[in-house]
XYZ file of C-alpha atoms in Angstrom:
129
model
C 0.000 0.000 0.000
C 2.929 2.355 0.565
C 4.507 1.700 -2.841
C 1.718 3.317 -4.901
C 1.826 6.829 -3.402
C 5.605 6.534 -3.122
C 5.904 5.696 -6.824
C 3.584 8.574 -7.705
C 5.636 10.988 -5.589
C 8.892 9.838 -7.142
C 7.441 10.298 -10.631
C 6.322 13.829 -9.807
C 9.708 14.649 -8.248
C 11.403 13.343 -11.399
C 9.277 15.519 -13.671
C 7.070 12.686 -14.918
C 3.342 12.025 -14.852
C 2.194 10.150 -11.677
C 0.805 7.377 -13.896
C 4.339 6.626 -15.071
C 5.367 6.105 -11.452
C 2.557 3.646 -10.834
C 3.306 1.680 -13.994
C 7.040 1.732 -13.325
C 6.581 0.548 -9.750
C 4.240 -2.241 -10.821
C 6.503 -3.442 -13.620
C 9.569 -3.351 -11.363
C 7.737 -5.325 -8.685
C 6.557 -8.012 -11.115
C 9.952 -8.400 -12.777
C 11.716 -8.391 -9.412
C 9.453 -11.063 -7.987
C 9.794 -13.253 -11.086
C 13.560 -13.008 -11.493
C 14.731 -11.941 -8.034
C 17.228 -13.893 -6.020
C 15.307 -14.178 -2.746
C 11.707 -14.305 -1.647
C 12.645 -11.916 1.181
C 13.753 -9.070 -1.087
C 11.382 -6.143 -1.458
C 10.968 -4.619 -4.913
C 9.529 -1.188 -5.473
C 10.356 2.463 -6.010
C 13.503 3.955 -4.532
C 14.662 7.549 -4.305
C 18.274 7.026 -5.356
C 17.714 7.769 -9.038
C 15.328 10.721 -8.720
C 18.080 13.345 -9.238
C 19.379 11.442 -12.270
C 15.920 11.061 -13.835
C 15.061 14.678 -13.063
C 18.322 15.803 -14.645
C 17.572 13.822 -17.814
C 14.070 15.257 -18.011
C 15.316 18.846 -17.573
C 18.281 18.403 -19.939
C 16.235 16.936 -22.785
C 12.882 18.545 -21.997
C 13.853 22.080 -21.091
C 13.520 23.939 -17.801
C 9.715 23.793 -17.905
C 9.535 20.504 -19.857
C 8.535 22.153 -23.112
C 9.837 19.085 -25.001
C 8.263 16.467 -22.743
C 7.970 13.840 -25.502
C 11.671 14.088 -26.371
C 12.696 13.898 -22.733
C 10.401 10.953 -22.042
C 11.548 8.965 -25.099
C 15.185 9.605 -24.134
C 14.455 8.428 -20.598
C 12.869 5.211 -21.898
C 15.854 4.599 -24.193
C 18.340 5.150 -21.354
C 16.285 2.805 -19.149
C 16.557 0.019 -21.721
C 20.314 0.543 -22.015
C 20.620 0.371 -18.214
C 18.524 -2.796 -18.149
C 20.787 -4.499 -20.688
C 23.888 -3.489 -18.717
C 22.406 -4.702 -15.415
C 21.269 -7.999 -16.908
C 24.740 -8.513 -18.348
C 26.313 -7.768 -14.976
C 23.908 -10.190 -13.304
C 24.616 -12.990 -15.756
C 28.369 -12.499 -15.427
C 28.178 -12.612 -11.611
C 29.479 -9.122 -10.896
C 26.981 -8.678 -8.053
C 29.332 -10.365 -5.591
C 31.612 -7.324 -5.765
C 28.960 -5.110 -4.159
C 30.039 -6.479 -0.781
C 33.435 -4.838 -1.315
C 31.948 -1.323 -1.266
C 32.693 0.211 2.147
C 29.740 1.095 4.359
C 30.889 4.728 4.562
C 30.559 5.037 0.756
C 26.999 3.689 0.847
C 26.063 6.035 3.703
C 27.678 9.002 1.947
C 25.804 8.210 -1.262
C 22.512 7.987 0.609
C 23.123 11.262 2.456
C 24.134 12.959 -0.802
C 20.946 11.841 -2.541
C 18.831 13.031 0.394
C 20.610 16.383 0.446
C 20.189 16.824 -3.323
C 16.461 16.082 -3.148
C 16.020 18.426 -0.187
C 17.902 21.276 -1.903
C 15.779 20.992 -5.044
C 12.685 21.527 -2.915
C 13.925 24.600 -0.995
C 12.787 27.023 -3.689
C 9.257 25.583 -3.591
C 9.270 25.694 0.196
C 10.214 29.379 0.201
C 7.950 30.212 -2.739
C 10.828 31.291 -4.968
C 10.262 30.911 -8.713
């Protein structure tokens, strides 16, 4: 029940339509449950890629998303490229190297993402346009 509003919020924060968040969250959950490695893993929307997706949408769609169709088609294309890369990494067994990433790097990444998301919302909070 939490994943649906979370997916909608992530879509809006990324500059997409809320429907895209719902569809993306549903597709990710189905694919994750079918091909995932453990029945205890949870699949759903995460906030780590919001700044990346938002950056793609702004870069290819303009500051006010004047070219929404171009930005969206580019985002879909990049998503397919990422999927192919991740599938290749999974098949080749590169996932075992994730355990070599120090905990401080993971924490720093998470804090950086949180800070980036918070800073992009400050102007809305203060009513600055």
